[in-house]
XYZ file of C-alpha atoms in Angstrom:
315
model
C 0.000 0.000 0.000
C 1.482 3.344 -1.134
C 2.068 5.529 2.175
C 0.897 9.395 1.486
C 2.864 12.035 1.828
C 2.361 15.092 4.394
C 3.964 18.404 3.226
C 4.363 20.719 6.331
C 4.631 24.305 5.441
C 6.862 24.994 8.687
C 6.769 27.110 11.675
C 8.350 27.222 14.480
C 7.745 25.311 16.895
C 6.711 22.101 14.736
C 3.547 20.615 15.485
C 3.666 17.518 17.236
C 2.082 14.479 14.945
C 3.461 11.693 16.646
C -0.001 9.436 16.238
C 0.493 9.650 12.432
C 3.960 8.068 12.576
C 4.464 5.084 10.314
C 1.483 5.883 8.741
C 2.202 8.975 6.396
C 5.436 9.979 5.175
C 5.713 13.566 6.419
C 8.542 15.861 4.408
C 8.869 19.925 5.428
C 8.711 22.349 3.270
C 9.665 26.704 3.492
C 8.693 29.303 1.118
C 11.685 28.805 -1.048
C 11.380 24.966 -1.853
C 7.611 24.377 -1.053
C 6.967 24.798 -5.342
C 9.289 22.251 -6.229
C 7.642 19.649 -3.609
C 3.608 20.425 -3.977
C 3.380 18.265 -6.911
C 4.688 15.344 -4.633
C 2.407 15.875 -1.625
C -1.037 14.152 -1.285
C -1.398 16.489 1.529
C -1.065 19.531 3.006
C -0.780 21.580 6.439
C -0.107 25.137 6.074
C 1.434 25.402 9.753
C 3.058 28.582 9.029
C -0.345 30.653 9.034
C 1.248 33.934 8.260
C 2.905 32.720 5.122
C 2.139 33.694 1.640
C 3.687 30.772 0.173
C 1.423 28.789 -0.747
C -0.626 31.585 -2.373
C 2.676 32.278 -4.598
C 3.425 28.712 -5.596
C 0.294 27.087 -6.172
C 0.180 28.351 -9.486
C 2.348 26.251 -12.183
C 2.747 22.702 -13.419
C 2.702 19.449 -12.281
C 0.123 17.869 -9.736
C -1.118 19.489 -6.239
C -2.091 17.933 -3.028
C -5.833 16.798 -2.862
C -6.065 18.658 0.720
C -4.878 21.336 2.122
C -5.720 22.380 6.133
C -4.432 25.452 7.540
C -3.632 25.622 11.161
C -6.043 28.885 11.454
C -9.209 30.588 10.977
C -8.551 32.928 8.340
C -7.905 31.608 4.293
C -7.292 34.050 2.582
C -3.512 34.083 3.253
C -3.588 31.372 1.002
C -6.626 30.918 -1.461
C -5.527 32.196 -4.945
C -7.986 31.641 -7.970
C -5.858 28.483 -9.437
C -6.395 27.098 -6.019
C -10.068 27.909 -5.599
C -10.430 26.709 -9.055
C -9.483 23.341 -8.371
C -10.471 20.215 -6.971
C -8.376 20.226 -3.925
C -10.625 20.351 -0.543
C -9.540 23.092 1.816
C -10.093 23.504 5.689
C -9.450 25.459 8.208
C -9.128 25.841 12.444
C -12.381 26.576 12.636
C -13.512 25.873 16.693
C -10.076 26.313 18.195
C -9.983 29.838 18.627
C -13.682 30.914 19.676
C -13.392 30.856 23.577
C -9.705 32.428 23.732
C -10.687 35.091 21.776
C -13.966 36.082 23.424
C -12.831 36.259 26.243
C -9.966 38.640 24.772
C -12.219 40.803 23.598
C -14.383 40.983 26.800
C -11.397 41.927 28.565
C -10.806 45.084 26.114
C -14.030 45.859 26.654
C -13.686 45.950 30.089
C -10.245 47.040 29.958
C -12.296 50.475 28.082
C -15.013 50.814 30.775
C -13.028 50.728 33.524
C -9.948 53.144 31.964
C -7.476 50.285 32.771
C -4.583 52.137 30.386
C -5.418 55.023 32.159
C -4.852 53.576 35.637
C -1.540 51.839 34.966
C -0.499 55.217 33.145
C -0.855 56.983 36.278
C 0.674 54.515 38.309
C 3.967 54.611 36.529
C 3.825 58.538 37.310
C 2.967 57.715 40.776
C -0.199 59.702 40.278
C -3.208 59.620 42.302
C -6.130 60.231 40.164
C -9.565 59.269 41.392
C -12.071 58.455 38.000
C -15.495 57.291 37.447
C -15.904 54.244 35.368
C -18.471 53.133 33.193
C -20.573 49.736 34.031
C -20.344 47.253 30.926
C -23.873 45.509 32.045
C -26.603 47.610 30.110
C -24.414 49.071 27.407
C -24.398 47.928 23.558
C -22.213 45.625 21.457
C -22.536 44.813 17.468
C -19.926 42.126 16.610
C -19.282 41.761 12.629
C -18.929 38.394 11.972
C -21.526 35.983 12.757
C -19.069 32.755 12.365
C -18.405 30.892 15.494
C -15.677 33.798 17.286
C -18.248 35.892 16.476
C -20.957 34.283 18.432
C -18.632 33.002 21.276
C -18.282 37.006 21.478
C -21.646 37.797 21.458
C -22.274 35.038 24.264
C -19.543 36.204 26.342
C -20.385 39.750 25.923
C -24.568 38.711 26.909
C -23.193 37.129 30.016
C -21.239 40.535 31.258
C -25.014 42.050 30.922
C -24.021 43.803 27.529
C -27.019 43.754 24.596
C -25.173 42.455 21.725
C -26.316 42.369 18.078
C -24.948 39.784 15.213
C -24.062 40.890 12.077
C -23.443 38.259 8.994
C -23.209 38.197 5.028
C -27.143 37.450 4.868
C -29.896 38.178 7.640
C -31.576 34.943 9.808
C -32.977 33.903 13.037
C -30.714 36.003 15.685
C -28.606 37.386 12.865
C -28.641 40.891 10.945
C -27.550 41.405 7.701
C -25.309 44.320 6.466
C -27.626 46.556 5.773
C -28.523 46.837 9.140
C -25.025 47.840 10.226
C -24.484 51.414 9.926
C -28.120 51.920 12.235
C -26.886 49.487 14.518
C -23.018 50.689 14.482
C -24.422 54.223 15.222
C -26.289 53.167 18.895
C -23.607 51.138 19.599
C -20.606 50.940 22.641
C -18.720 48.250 21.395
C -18.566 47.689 17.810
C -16.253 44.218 16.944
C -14.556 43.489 14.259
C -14.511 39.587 13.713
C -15.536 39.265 10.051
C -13.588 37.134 7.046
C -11.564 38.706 4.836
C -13.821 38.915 1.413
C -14.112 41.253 -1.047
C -17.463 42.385 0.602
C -15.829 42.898 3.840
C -12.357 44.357 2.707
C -11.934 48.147 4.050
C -15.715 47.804 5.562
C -14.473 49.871 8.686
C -13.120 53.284 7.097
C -13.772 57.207 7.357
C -18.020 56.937 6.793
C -18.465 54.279 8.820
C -16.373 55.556 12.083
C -18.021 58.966 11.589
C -21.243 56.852 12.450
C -20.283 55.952 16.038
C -20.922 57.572 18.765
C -18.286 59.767 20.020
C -18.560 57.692 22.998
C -18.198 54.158 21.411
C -14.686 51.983 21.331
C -13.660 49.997 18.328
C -12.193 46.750 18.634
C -10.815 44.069 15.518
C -9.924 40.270 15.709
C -10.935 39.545 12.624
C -8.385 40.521 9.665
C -6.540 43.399 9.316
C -7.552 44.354 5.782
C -11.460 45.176 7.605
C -10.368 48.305 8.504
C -8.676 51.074 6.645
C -6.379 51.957 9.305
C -5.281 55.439 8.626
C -9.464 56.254 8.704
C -9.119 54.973 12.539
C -5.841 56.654 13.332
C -7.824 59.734 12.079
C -11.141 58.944 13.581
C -9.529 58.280 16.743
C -6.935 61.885 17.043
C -10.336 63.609 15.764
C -12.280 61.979 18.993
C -14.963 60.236 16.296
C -14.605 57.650 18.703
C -13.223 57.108 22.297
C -10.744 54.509 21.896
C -9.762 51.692 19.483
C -7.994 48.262 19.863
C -5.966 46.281 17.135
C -4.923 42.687 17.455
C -4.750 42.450 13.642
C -2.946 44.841 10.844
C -2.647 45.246 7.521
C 0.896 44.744 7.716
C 2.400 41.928 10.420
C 4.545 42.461 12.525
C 4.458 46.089 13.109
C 7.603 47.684 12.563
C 8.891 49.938 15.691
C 8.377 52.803 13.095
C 5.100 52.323 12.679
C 2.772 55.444 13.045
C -0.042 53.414 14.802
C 2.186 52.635 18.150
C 1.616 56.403 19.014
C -2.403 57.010 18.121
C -3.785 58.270 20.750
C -6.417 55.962 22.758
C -5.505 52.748 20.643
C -4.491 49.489 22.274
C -1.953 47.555 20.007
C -1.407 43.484 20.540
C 0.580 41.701 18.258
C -2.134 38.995 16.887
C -2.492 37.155 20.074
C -6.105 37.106 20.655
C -6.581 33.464 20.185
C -3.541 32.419 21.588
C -3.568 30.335 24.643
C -0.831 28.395 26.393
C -1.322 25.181 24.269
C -2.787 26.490 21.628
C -0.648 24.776 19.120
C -0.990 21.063 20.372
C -5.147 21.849 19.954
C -4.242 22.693 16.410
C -1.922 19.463 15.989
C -4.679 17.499 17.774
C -7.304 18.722 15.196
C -5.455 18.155 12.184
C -5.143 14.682 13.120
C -8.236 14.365 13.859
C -9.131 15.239 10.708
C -6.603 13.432 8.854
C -8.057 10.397 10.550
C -11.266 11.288 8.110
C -9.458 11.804 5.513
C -7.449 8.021 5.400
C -10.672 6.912 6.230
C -12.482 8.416 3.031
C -15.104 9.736 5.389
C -16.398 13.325 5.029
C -13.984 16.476 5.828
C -15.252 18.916 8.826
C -14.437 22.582 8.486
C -14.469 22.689 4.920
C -14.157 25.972 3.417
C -16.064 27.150 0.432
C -13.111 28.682 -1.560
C -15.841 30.972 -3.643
C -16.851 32.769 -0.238
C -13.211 32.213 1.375
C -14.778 30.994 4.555
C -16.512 28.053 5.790
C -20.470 28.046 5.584
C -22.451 29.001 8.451
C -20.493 32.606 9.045
């Protein structure tokens, strides 16, 4: 019996596959030789989430792997149109990140009502400062993204006491649709970002739309960096548009130490770490085996993305 062959796209730490030893023949690939050995590979982990490379070398001759999983939530770091055009099944992280990142967000919203920057700013000046704070229970949240982060936000945001509205490409039962945003965006305290990357979503949050806040309303985005058209924000928040902003996810990754964003005023920077829990990568090896399991079996794929939309169905 011919023994498949696993092409890792590699990051650092590797993940730990030990129950598929003897059973696939597993070979490691970078940016620089991963063209040469995709034609070889029956399958596919894109471990290195932040890479490109598969995106630039799908594209040529010879055959491609029949699967591809990537070790994250996002796609479209990877879906090009010779890949989307093909055969090849695609999936994704979907489940592993919901709770870790909910419960990031709830503490920036928090974080925001009870002027937590604020508090440690005056402590390193040895300044006391009494404040009043807001209370989170009674206030309003619209989270973008109606995907499974999205609604672990929503539930985690409904158990602090805050009303929270879902947003999602079409409207259905506890769900708006986008042309219910800007009225709902515009009433709102805590408008988050946790959308796909699509066309239809790319640069949603710019000038217009931050001009409809409330001047009293905080921003927050988990969901891809290309949502928001960051300059707008930097603007919207040195103009006082909007009272603060927070960015685990940029356009650009990492940040350089140049970067004009570092020094907006009322923004909260984290460098993509939302989701990321200790042992967050053995979850992600776990899954993929998991799934490969399916996959040897000839069973039916979980957390299959629909390459046309870029995300999988149900968002």
């Amino acid at each position: 019996m011919t023994i498949p062959t696993l092409l890792v796209l590699d990051a650092d730490p590797l993940p730990r596959l030990g129950r598929l030893t003897g059973r696939v023949r597993i070979e490691h690939a970078d940016a620089a030789t991963l063209p040469e050995r995709l034609p070889s590979a029956d399958v596919l982990l894109v471990w290195d989430f932040t890479s490109h490379a598969v995106r630039d070398a799908w594209p040529g001759e010879g055959p491609r792997p029949r699967w591809v999983h990537t070790a994250s939530a996002g796609v479209d770091h990877l879906l090009c149109p010779e890949l989307a055009a093909s055969d090849t099944v695609v999936t994704n992280a979907r489940g592993i990140f919901d709770g870790a990142i909910a419960e990031y967000v709830a503490a920036l919203v928090l974080a925001f009502a009870k002027d937590l920057p604020r508090t440690l700013e005056l402590q390193r000046e040895r300044t006391w400062r009494h404040r009043e704070t807001r209370r989170v229970a009674g206030s309003r949240a619209v989270v973008v993204g109606s995907g499974p982060i999205g609604r672990a936000i929503g539930a985690t945001l409904t158990a602090l006491g805050v009303t929270t509205a879902l947003v999602g490409r079409a409207p259905r039962t506890g769900v708006h649709g986008p042309e219910d945003l800007d009225r709902l965006i515009a009433r709102a305290d805590w408008v988050i970002a946790a959308a796909p990357l699509t066309d239809e979503t790319r640069g949603m949050f710019d000038a217009r739309r931050f001009g409809v806040m409330q001047p009293s309303a905080h921003f927050v985005n988990v969901g891809r960096g290309q949502l928001v058209v960051e300059d707008a924000l930097a603007e919207a928040l040195r103009r006082r548009w909007i009272a603060g902003a927070a960015l685990d996810v940029f356009t650009t990754e990492p940040l350089t130490p140049a970067d004009p964003l570092w020094r907006v005023p009322g923004l909260i920077v984290s460098p993509h770490m939302s989701g990321d829990t200790i042992g967050w990568r053995d979850d992600l090896a776990a899954q993929f085996v998991e799934l490969y399991e399916l996959w040897a079996a000839g069973r039916p794929l979980v957390n299959v993305v629909d390459k046309r939309r870029g995300y999988v169905p149900g968002h």
